[in-house]
CSV table of C-alpha atoms and ligand atoms in Angstrom, one decimal:
chain,number,residue,atom,x,y,z
B,1,MET,CA,0.0,0.0,0.0
B,2,ASN,CA,1.2,3.5,-0.6
B,3,SER,CA,0.0,6.8,0.9
B,4,VAL,CA,-2.2,7.8,-2.1
B,5,GLN,CA,-3.9,4.4,-2.0
B,6,PHE,CA,-4.5,4.7,1.7
B,7,SER,CA,-5.9,8.2,1.3
B,8,ALA,CA,-8.3,6.9,-1.3
B,9,LEU,CA,-9.3,4.0,0.9
B,10,PHE,CA,-9.9,6.4,3.8
B,11,ILE,CA,-11.9,8.9,1.8
B,12,SER,CA,-14.0,6.1,0.2
B,13,ALA,CA,-14.8,4.6,3.7
B,14,LEU,CA,-15.6,8.0,5.1
B,15,LEU,CA,-17.9,8.9,2.3
B,16,LEU,CA,-19.5,5.5,2.4
B,17,THR,CA,-20.2,5.5,6.1
B,18,THR,CA,-21.5,9.1,6.0
B,19,VAL,CA,-23.9,8.3,3.1
B,20,ALA,CA,-25.0,5.1,4.8
B,21,GLN,CA,-25.7,6.9,8.1
B,22,MET,CA,-27.6,9.7,6.3
B,23,TRP,CA,-29.6,7.2,4.3
B,24,LEU,CA,-30.6,5.2,7.4
B,25,ALA,CA,-31.6,8.3,9.2
B,26,ARG,CA,-33.8,9.4,6.3
B,27,ARG,CA,-35.5,6.0,6.1
B,28,HIS,CA,-36.1,6.2,9.9
B,29,LEU,CA,-37.6,9.6,9.6
B,30,ALA,CA,-39.8,8.7,6.7
B,31,HIS,CA,-41.0,5.5,8.4
B,32,ILE,CA,-41.9,7.3,11.6
B,33,GLN,CA,-43.7,10.1,9.8
B,34,ALA,CA,-45.7,7.5,7.7
B,35,HIS,CA,-46.9,5.8,10.9
B,36,ARG,CA,-47.5,9.0,12.9
B,37,ALA,CA,-51.3,9.2,12.3
B,38,LYS,CA,-52.2,5.9,14.0
B,39,VAL,CA,-51.2,4.0,17.1
B,40,PRO,CA,-50.0,0.5,16.2
B,41,SER,CA,-53.0,-1.8,16.9
B,42,ASP,CA,-51.2,-3.8,19.6
B,43,PHE,CA,-50.8,-0.7,21.7
B,44,ARG,CA,-54.1,1.0,21.0
B,45,GLU,CA,-55.4,0.2,24.5
B,46,GLN,CA,-52.4,1.4,26.5
B,47,ILE,CA,-51.1,4.3,24.5
B,48,ASP,CA,-53.2,7.2,23.2
B,49,LEU,CA,-52.7,9.0,20.0
B,50,SER,CA,-51.2,12.2,21.5
B,51,ALA,CA,-48.5,10.1,23.3
B,52,HIS,CA,-47.7,8.2,20.1
B,53,GLN,CA,-47.4,11.4,18.2
B,54,LYS,CA,-45.2,13.0,20.9
B,55,ALA,CA,-42.9,9.9,20.5
B,56,ALA,CA,-42.9,10.3,16.7
B,57,ASP,CA,-42.0,14.0,16.9
B,58,TYR,CA,-39.4,13.6,19.6
B,59,THR,CA,-37.6,10.8,17.6
B,60,SER,CA,-37.9,12.8,14.4
B,61,ASP,CA,-36.3,15.8,16.1
B,62,LYS,CA,-33.4,13.7,17.4
B,63,THR,CA,-32.9,12.1,14.0
B,64,ARG,CA,-32.8,15.4,12.2
B,65,LEU,CA,-30.1,16.6,14.6
B,66,THR,CA,-28.1,13.5,13.8
B,67,MET,CA,-28.5,14.3,10.1
B,68,LEU,CA,-26.7,17.6,10.8
B,69,SER,CA,-24.1,16.3,13.1
B,70,THR,CA,-23.1,13.3,10.9
B,71,PRO,CA,-21.8,15.3,7.9
B,72,PHE,CA,-20.4,17.9,10.3
B,73,ASN,CA,-18.3,15.2,12.1
B,74,ALA,CA,-17.2,13.7,8.8
B,75,LEU,CA,-16.0,17.1,7.6
B,76,LEU,CA,-14.2,17.7,10.9
B,77,LEU,CA,-12.4,14.4,10.6
B,78,PHE,CA,-11.4,15.3,7.0
B,79,VAL,CA,-10.1,18.7,8.1
B,80,PHE,CA,-8.1,17.2,11.0
B,81,THR,CA,-6.5,14.5,8.8
B,82,LEU,CA,-6.1,15.2,5.1
B,83,GLY,CA,-6.9,18.9,5.7
B,84,GLY,CA,-3.7,19.1,7.7
B,85,GLY,CA,-5.3,20.0,11.1
B,86,VAL,CA,-3.5,17.4,13.1
B,87,GLN,CA,-0.1,18.2,11.4
B,88,TRP,CA,-0.7,21.9,12.1
B,89,ILE,CA,-1.3,21.3,15.8
B,90,ALA,CA,1.7,18.9,15.9
B,91,ASP,CA,3.9,21.6,14.4
B,92,LEU,CA,2.6,24.1,16.9
B,93,TRP,CA,3.7,22.0,19.9
B,94,LEU,CA,6.9,20.9,18.3
B,95,THR,CA,8.5,24.3,18.9
B,96,THR,CA,7.0,24.7,22.3
B,97,PHE,CA,8.1,21.4,24.0
B,98,THR,CA,11.3,19.5,23.5
B,99,ASN,CA,10.3,16.3,25.3
B,100,SER,CA,8.6,14.0,22.7
B,101,LEU,CA,6.2,12.5,25.3
B,102,ILE,CA,5.0,15.9,26.4
B,103,GLN,CA,4.7,17.0,22.8
B,104,GLY,CA,2.6,13.9,22.0
B,105,LEU,CA,0.4,14.5,25.0
B,106,ALA,CA,-0.2,18.1,24.1
B,107,VAL,CA,-1.2,17.2,20.5
B,108,ILE,CA,-3.7,14.6,21.6
B,109,LEU,CA,-5.2,16.8,24.3
B,110,THR,CA,-5.5,19.7,21.9
B,111,VAL,CA,-7.4,17.6,19.3
B,112,LEU,CA,-9.7,16.1,22.0
B,113,LEU,CA,-10.5,19.5,23.4
B,114,LEU,CA,-11.1,21.1,20.0
B,115,SER,CA,-13.4,18.3,18.9
B,116,SER,CA,-15.5,18.4,22.1
B,117,LEU,CA,-15.8,22.2,21.9
B,118,LEU,CA,-16.9,22.0,18.2
B,119,GLU,CA,-19.4,19.2,19.1
B,120,MET,CA,-20.8,21.2,22.1
B,121,PRO,CA,-23.4,23.2,20.1
B,122,PHE,CA,-25.0,19.9,19.1
B,123,ASN,CA,-25.1,18.7,22.7
B,124,LEU,CA,-26.4,22.0,23.9
B,125,TYR,CA,-29.2,21.9,21.3
B,126,ARG,CA,-30.1,18.3,22.2
B,127,THR,CA,-30.4,19.1,25.9
B,128,PHE,CA,-31.8,22.6,26.0
B,129,VAL,CA,-33.9,22.6,22.8
B,130,ILE,CA,-35.1,19.1,22.0
B,131,GLU,CA,-35.1,17.5,25.5
B,132,ALA,CA,-36.7,20.7,26.8
B,133,ARG,CA,-39.3,20.8,24.1
B,134,TYR,CA,-40.7,17.5,25.2
B,135,GLY,CA,-40.4,18.2,28.9
B,136,PHE,CA,-37.5,15.8,29.6
B,137,ASN,CA,-34.7,18.2,30.4
B,138,LYS,CA,-34.6,19.3,34.1
B,139,MET,CA,-31.0,20.7,33.9
B,140,THR,CA,-30.1,24.3,34.1
B,141,LEU,CA,-27.2,25.7,32.1
B,142,ALA,CA,-25.3,26.1,35.4
B,143,MET,CA,-25.8,22.4,36.1
B,144,TYR,CA,-24.7,21.5,32.6
B,145,LEU,CA,-21.5,23.6,33.0
B,146,ALA,CA,-20.8,22.1,36.4
B,147,ASP,CA,-21.2,18.6,35.0
B,148,SER,CA,-18.9,19.4,32.1
B,149,ALA,CA,-16.3,20.8,34.5
B,150,LYS,CA,-16.5,17.8,36.7
B,151,SER,CA,-16.2,15.4,33.7
B,152,LEU,CA,-13.2,17.4,32.5
B,153,LEU,CA,-11.5,17.2,35.9
B,154,LEU,CA,-12.2,13.5,36.2
B,155,GLY,CA,-10.9,13.0,32.6
B,156,ALA,CA,-7.7,14.8,33.5
B,157,LEU,CA,-7.3,13.0,36.8
B,158,PHE,CA,-7.7,9.5,35.3
B,159,GLY,CA,-7.0,10.1,31.6
B,160,LEU,CA,-3.7,12.1,31.8
B,161,PRO,CA,-1.7,9.5,33.8
B,162,LEU,CA,-3.2,6.7,31.6
B,163,LEU,CA,-2.3,8.4,28.4
B,164,PHE,CA,1.1,9.3,29.6
B,165,GLY,CA,1.7,5.7,30.7
B,166,VAL,CA,0.4,4.3,27.3
B,167,LEU,CA,2.7,6.6,25.3
B,168,TRP,CA,5.6,5.7,27.5
B,169,LEU,CA,5.0,2.0,27.1
B,170,MET,CA,4.6,2.4,23.3
B,171,GLU,CA,8.0,4.1,23.1
B,172,ARG,CA,10.0,2.0,25.5
B,173,MET,CA,8.7,-1.6,25.3
B,174,GLY,CA,9.8,-2.5,21.8
B,175,ALA,CA,7.8,-4.5,19.3
B,176,ASN,CA,5.5,-6.1,22.0
B,177,TRP,CA,4.4,-2.8,23.5
B,178,TRP,CA,0.8,-3.5,22.5
B,179,LEU,CA,0.7,-6.4,25.0
B,180,TYR,CA,1.8,-4.1,27.9
B,181,VAL,CA,-0.6,-1.4,26.9
B,182,TRP,CA,-3.4,-3.9,26.8
B,183,GLY,CA,-2.5,-5.1,30.3
B,184,VAL,CA,-2.6,-1.5,31.6
B,185,TRP,CA,-5.9,-0.8,29.7
B,186,VAL,CA,-7.6,-3.9,31.2
B,187,THR,CA,-6.4,-3.1,34.7
B,188,PHE,CA,-7.5,0.5,34.4
B,189,ASN,CA,-11.0,-0.5,33.3
B,190,LEU,CA,-11.4,-3.1,36.0
B,191,LEU,CA,-10.3,-0.5,38.5
B,192,LEU,CA,-12.8,2.0,37.2
B,193,LEU,CA,-15.6,-0.6,37.4
B,194,PHE,CA,-14.7,-1.0,41.1
B,195,ILE,CA,-14.6,2.6,42.1
B,196,TYR,CA,-17.4,3.9,39.8
B,197,PRO,CA,-20.4,3.2,42.1
B,198,SER,CA,-18.9,4.5,45.3
B,199,PHE,CA,-16.6,7.3,44.1
B,200,ILE,CA,-17.5,8.6,40.7
B,201,ALA,CA,-21.3,8.2,40.4
B,202,PRO,CA,-21.9,10.1,43.7
B,203,LEU,CA,-20.1,13.1,42.3
B,204,PHE,CA,-23.0,13.6,39.9
B,205,ASN,CA,-26.0,12.2,41.7
B,206,LYS,CA,-27.3,11.5,45.2
B,207,PHE,CA,-27.9,7.9,46.1
B,208,THR,CA,-30.2,7.1,49.0
B,209,PRO,CA,-31.0,3.7,50.3
B,210,LEU,CA,-34.5,2.5,49.2
B,211,GLN,CA,-37.0,3.4,52.0
B,212,ASP,CA,-40.2,1.7,50.9
B,213,GLU,CA,-40.3,-1.3,53.2
B,214,THR,CA,-42.9,-3.4,51.3
B,215,LEU,CA,-41.1,-2.9,48.0
B,216,LYS,CA,-37.8,-3.8,49.8
B,217,MET,CA,-39.3,-7.0,51.0
B,218,ARG,CA,-40.5,-7.9,47.6
B,219,ILE,CA,-37.2,-7.2,46.0
B,220,LYS,CA,-35.3,-9.1,48.6
B,221,ALA,CA,-37.5,-12.1,48.1
B,222,LEU,CA,-36.9,-11.9,44.3
B,223,LEU,CA,-33.1,-11.6,44.8
B,224,GLN,CA,-33.2,-14.7,47.1
B,225,LYS,CA,-35.2,-16.7,44.7
B,226,CYS,CA,-32.8,-15.8,41.9
B,227,GLY,CA,-29.8,-16.6,44.1
B,228,PHE,CA,-28.3,-13.1,43.9
B,229,THR,CA,-26.5,-11.0,46.4
B,230,ALA,CA,-26.2,-7.2,46.2
B,231,GLN,CA,-24.7,-4.8,48.6
B,232,GLY,CA,-27.6,-2.4,48.6
B,233,LEU,CA,-30.7,-1.1,47.0
B,234,PHE,CA,-30.4,2.6,46.1
B,235,VAL,CA,-32.6,5.3,44.7
B,236,MET,CA,-30.9,7.8,42.4
B,237,ASP,CA,-32.1,11.4,42.0
B,238,GLY,CA,-32.2,11.0,38.2
B,239,SER,CA,-35.1,13.5,38.1
B,240,LYS,CA,-32.5,16.2,38.8
B,241,ARG,CA,-31.4,16.1,35.2
B,242,THR,CA,-34.0,14.2,33.2
B,243,SER,CA,-37.5,12.7,33.5
B,244,HIS,CA,-36.4,9.6,31.6
B,245,GLY,CA,-36.6,6.6,33.9
B,246,ASN,CA,-34.3,3.6,34.3
B,247,ALA,CA,-32.9,0.9,36.6
B,248,TYR,CA,-29.4,-0.6,36.6
B,249,PHE,CA,-26.7,-2.5,38.4
B,250,THR,CA,-23.3,-1.2,39.0
B,251,GLY,CA,-20.1,-2.8,40.3
B,252,PHE,CA,-19.4,-6.5,40.4
B,253,GLY,CA,-18.6,-9.2,42.9
B,254,LYS,CA,-19.6,-8.3,46.4
B,255,THR,CA,-19.8,-4.5,45.6
B,256,LYS,CA,-22.8,-4.9,43.3
B,257,ARG,CA,-25.5,-2.3,43.8
B,258,ILE,CA,-29.0,-2.0,42.4
B,259,VAL,CA,-29.9,1.5,41.5
B,260,PHE,CA,-33.4,2.7,40.6
B,261,PHE,CA,-34.1,6.1,39.1
B,262,ASP,CA,-36.6,8.0,41.3
B,263,THR,CA,-38.6,8.6,38.2
B,264,LEU,CA,-39.0,4.9,37.6
B,265,LEU,CA,-40.2,4.2,41.1
B,266,GLU,CA,-42.8,6.9,40.8
B,267,ARG,CA,-44.3,5.5,37.6
B,268,LEU,CA,-44.3,1.8,38.1
B,269,VAL,CA,-46.3,-0.3,40.5
B,270,PRO,CA,-44.4,-2.8,42.7
B,271,THR,CA,-45.1,-5.9,40.5
B,272,GLU,CA,-43.8,-4.0,37.5
B,273,ILE,CA,-40.6,-2.8,39.3
B,274,GLU,CA,-40.1,-6.4,40.3
B,275,ALA,CA,-40.3,-7.5,36.7
B,276,VAL,CA,-37.9,-4.8,35.5
B,277,LEU,CA,-35.4,-5.9,38.2
B,278,ALA,CA,-35.8,-9.5,37.2
B,279,HIS,CA,-34.9,-8.5,33.6
B,280,GLU,CA,-31.7,-6.8,34.9
B,281,LEU,CA,-31.0,-9.9,37.0
B,282,GLY,CA,-31.4,-11.9,33.8
B,283,HIS,CA,-28.5,-10.0,32.3
B,284,PHE,CA,-26.3,-11.2,35.1
B,285,LYS,CA,-27.6,-14.7,35.3
B,286,ARG,CA,-27.1,-15.3,31.6
B,287,HIS,CA,-23.5,-13.8,31.9
B,288,HIS,CA,-24.2,-10.9,29.5
B,289,VAL,CA,-22.2,-8.5,31.6
B,290,LEU,CA,-19.2,-10.8,31.7
B,291,LYS,CA,-19.5,-11.6,28.0
B,292,ARG,CA,-19.6,-7.9,27.2
B,293,ILE,CA,-16.5,-7.2,29.3
B,294,VAL,CA,-14.6,-10.1,27.8
B,295,SER,CA,-15.5,-9.3,24.2
B,296,THR,CA,-14.6,-5.6,24.7
B,297,PHE,CA,-11.2,-6.6,26.1
B,298,ALA,CA,-10.6,-9.1,23.2
B,299,LEU,CA,-11.5,-6.4,20.7
B,300,SER,CA,-9.2,-3.9,22.2
B,301,LEU,CA,-6.3,-6.4,22.1
B,302,GLY,CA,-7.0,-6.8,18.3
B,303,PHE,CA,-7.1,-3.1,17.8
B,304,LEU,CA,-3.8,-2.5,19.7
B,305,TRP,CA,-2.1,-5.2,17.6
B,306,LEU,CA,-3.4,-3.6,14.4
B,307,LEU,CA,-2.1,-0.2,15.6
B,308,ALA,CA,1.3,-1.8,16.3
B,309,GLN,CA,1.4,-2.9,12.6
B,310,LEU,CA,0.1,0.4,11.1
B,311,MET,CA,2.4,2.7,13.1
B,312,GLU,CA,5.5,1.1,11.4
B,313,ALA,CA,4.1,2.0,7.9
B,314,ASN,CA,4.9,5.4,6.5
B,315,TRP,CA,1.8,5.3,4.2
B,316,PHE,CA,-0.4,5.2,7.3
B,317,TYR,CA,0.7,8.7,8.4
B,318,ALA,CA,1.2,10.3,5.0
B,319,GLY,CA,-2.1,8.8,3.8
B,320,LEU,CA,-3.9,10.7,6.6
B,321,GLY,CA,-2.1,14.1,6.0
B,322,VAL,CA,0.7,13.7,8.6
B,323,THR,CA,4.3,14.2,7.6
B,324,THR,CA,6.1,13.8,10.9
B,325,PRO,CA,5.3,10.3,12.2
B,326,SER,CA,5.4,9.8,15.9
B,327,THR,CA,4.0,7.4,18.5
B,328,ALA,CA,1.4,9.9,19.8
B,329,LEU,CA,0.2,10.8,16.2
B,330,ALA,CA,-0.2,7.1,15.4
B,331,LEU,CA,-2.3,6.6,18.5
B,332,LEU,CA,-4.4,9.7,17.8
B,333,LEU,CA,-4.9,9.0,14.1
B,334,PHE,CA,-5.8,5.4,14.7
B,335,PHE,CA,-8.6,6.1,17.2
B,336,MET,CA,-9.9,9.0,15.1
B,337,ILE,CA,-10.4,6.9,12.0
B,338,LEU,CA,-11.4,3.7,13.7
B,339,PRO,CA,-15.2,4.5,13.7
B,340,VAL,CA,-15.0,5.0,9.9
B,341,PHE,CA,-13.7,1.5,9.4
B,342,SER,CA,-15.6,-0.3,12.1
B,343,PHE,CA,-19.0,1.1,11.1
B,344,LEU,CA,-20.1,-2.3,9.6
B,345,LEU,CA,-19.6,-3.9,13.1
B,346,HIS,CA,-22.7,-1.9,14.3
B,347,PRO,CA,-25.4,-4.4,13.1
B,348,LEU,CA,-23.4,-7.3,14.5
B,349,MET,CA,-23.1,-5.7,18.0
B,350,SER,CA,-26.7,-4.5,17.9
B,351,TYR,CA,-27.7,-8.0,17.0
B,352,TYR,CA,-26.0,-9.5,20.1
B,353,SER,CA,-27.3,-6.8,22.3
B,354,ARG,CA,-30.9,-7.5,21.2
B,355,LYS,CA,-30.4,-11.2,21.6
B,356,HIS,CA,-29.3,-10.5,25.2
B,357,GLU,CA,-32.4,-8.4,25.8
B,358,PHE,CA,-34.7,-11.2,24.6
B,359,GLU,CA,-32.8,-13.6,26.9
B,360,ALA,CA,-33.2,-11.3,29.9
B,361,ASP,CA,-36.9,-10.8,29.1
B,362,ALA,CA,-37.3,-14.6,29.0
B,363,TYR,CA,-35.6,-14.9,32.4
B,364,ALA,CA,-37.8,-12.2,33.8
B,365,ALA,CA,-40.9,-13.9,32.5
B,366,GLN,CA,-39.7,-17.1,34.2
B,367,GLN,CA,-38.9,-15.6,37.6
B,368,THR,CA,-41.8,-13.1,37.7
B,369,ASN,CA,-44.5,-12.5,35.2
B,370,ALA,CA,-44.3,-11.6,31.5
B,371,HIS,CA,-47.5,-9.5,31.7
B,372,ASN,CA,-46.0,-7.3,34.4
B,373,LEU,CA,-42.8,-6.7,32.4
B,374,ALA,CA,-44.9,-5.9,29.3
B,375,SER,CA,-47.0,-3.4,31.1
B,376,ALA,CA,-43.8,-1.8,32.7
B,377,LEU,CA,-42.2,-1.6,29.2
B,378,VAL,CA,-45.2,0.1,27.7
B,379,LYS,CA,-45.1,2.7,30.5
B,380,MET,CA,-41.4,3.2,29.9
B,381,TYR,CA,-41.8,3.5,26.1
B,382,GLN,CA,-44.4,6.1,26.7
B,383,ASP,CA,-42.5,8.1,29.4
B,384,ASN,CA,-39.4,8.1,27.3
B,385,ALA,CA,-41.3,8.9,24.2
B,386,ALA,CA,-39.5,6.0,22.5
B,387,THR,CA,-41.0,5.5,19.0
B,388,LEU,CA,-43.1,2.3,18.5
B,389,THR,CA,-42.5,2.4,14.8
B,390,PRO,CA,-38.7,2.5,14.0
B,391,ASP,CA,-37.6,1.8,10.4
B,392,PRO,CA,-36.8,-1.9,10.4
B,393,LEU,CA,-33.4,-1.5,8.7
B,394,TYR,CA,-32.4,1.4,11.0
B,395,SER,CA,-33.4,-0.7,14.0
B,396,THR,CA,-31.4,-3.6,12.7
B,397,PHE,CA,-28.3,-1.4,12.4
B,398,TYR,CA,-28.4,0.6,15.6
B,399,ASP,CA,-31.0,-0.6,18.2
B,400,SER,CA,-29.5,-2.2,21.2
B,401,HIS,CA,-33.0,-3.1,22.3
B,402,PRO,CA,-35.6,-5.0,20.2
B,403,PRO,CA,-38.4,-2.8,18.7
B,404,ALA,CA,-41.4,-2.4,21.1
B,405,LEU,CA,-43.8,-4.4,18.9
B,406,MET,CA,-41.4,-7.4,18.7
B,407,ARG,CA,-40.5,-7.3,22.3
B,408,ILE,CA,-44.0,-7.2,23.6
B,409,ALA,CA,-45.2,-9.8,21.1
B,410,ARG,CA,-42.4,-12.1,22.4
B,411,LEU,CA,-43.5,-11.5,26.0
B,412,GLN,CA,-47.1,-12.3,25.1
B,413,THR,CA,-46.1,-15.7,23.7
B,414,LEU,CA,-44.0,-16.3,26.9
B,415,GLN,CA,-47.0,-15.5,29.0
B,416,ARG,CA,-49.1,-18.0,27.1
B,417,ALA,CA,-46.5,-20.7,27.3
V,501,ZN,ZN1,-31.8,-5.2,29.3
């Protein structure tokens, strides 16, 4: 391969993924609009027309925003690479710092900061215009800025030493550096999993032990039945930021916690809460969490190996508009262009995720009651204004959860069985 060929390959892939993303979004939009006038017959009794139309409009607004951000991000990537942006930033720091590690760190941080600043208008619009329009956003601008500042500080606290360590290993460990870096990456992520529930999440939200005694009894009985131990049941003040509801587990081993959004507890009756929890337990019992962690680690090992091969090739840098090859630039360029080349992995990952959701639903139906889970899901679809009529192809590509119609239909057959 030479640099011209690699440039051509990169531009083709970038164009192809951008066009595919736009095409899928357009299909999605058209499909939702075409089904806006009528509630799907399976839901006619539980969801009224105004709620269905709210979901259609909300999803359409979000999709339209994606149709703006997608070409913008593609253009940004082009400007950074073949447009000479990364090289320009690298030249800037070349004269400022003499140490190559510090230089590399400065280039990476500059690109990261610039990208997030340029993407900020889209995030602001999503939160303060779209989410607000449908009554979901509860955040003030001050809160948004405080959150951003906290995330930035945390990113610096954890990310800077990690990045520094990675660059150091890449330069000092010879041909097998990717094995060392992978070891550090895995350790770092496991550490983060351990400290997230007790140290990081509380920086953003308040967690109070679940007070409702009858609900607590029910949940404890369910946990016992499923043979599951958790360190605590917590309620999170999710309503501080959004009126979207959810429930989740964090941590692993003996530090596992069950967290309910306050908004979810307000909306669902105890039997429904129990069913939702049983679904989450299903993810654990069917080893979905472990499978996901293991496959992510395996994938990152593959990527690091690939990076180790690419960084030795001059065409890799020159093909992406960089004339001064370095370790840091290889790392930066690789992770910038990775999404362009891994786009086709989306449907595969979505497929596995949906498969896991069906398995967790089946587990919940077995341990509790399929009818309760179905009625909880309908309430959650309605409260989150999730569309009941996604474009099938769009859904196949992106959706981590099965479309509402399919999921409820499956639960109904489980109920009859
Ligand atoms: Zn799930």
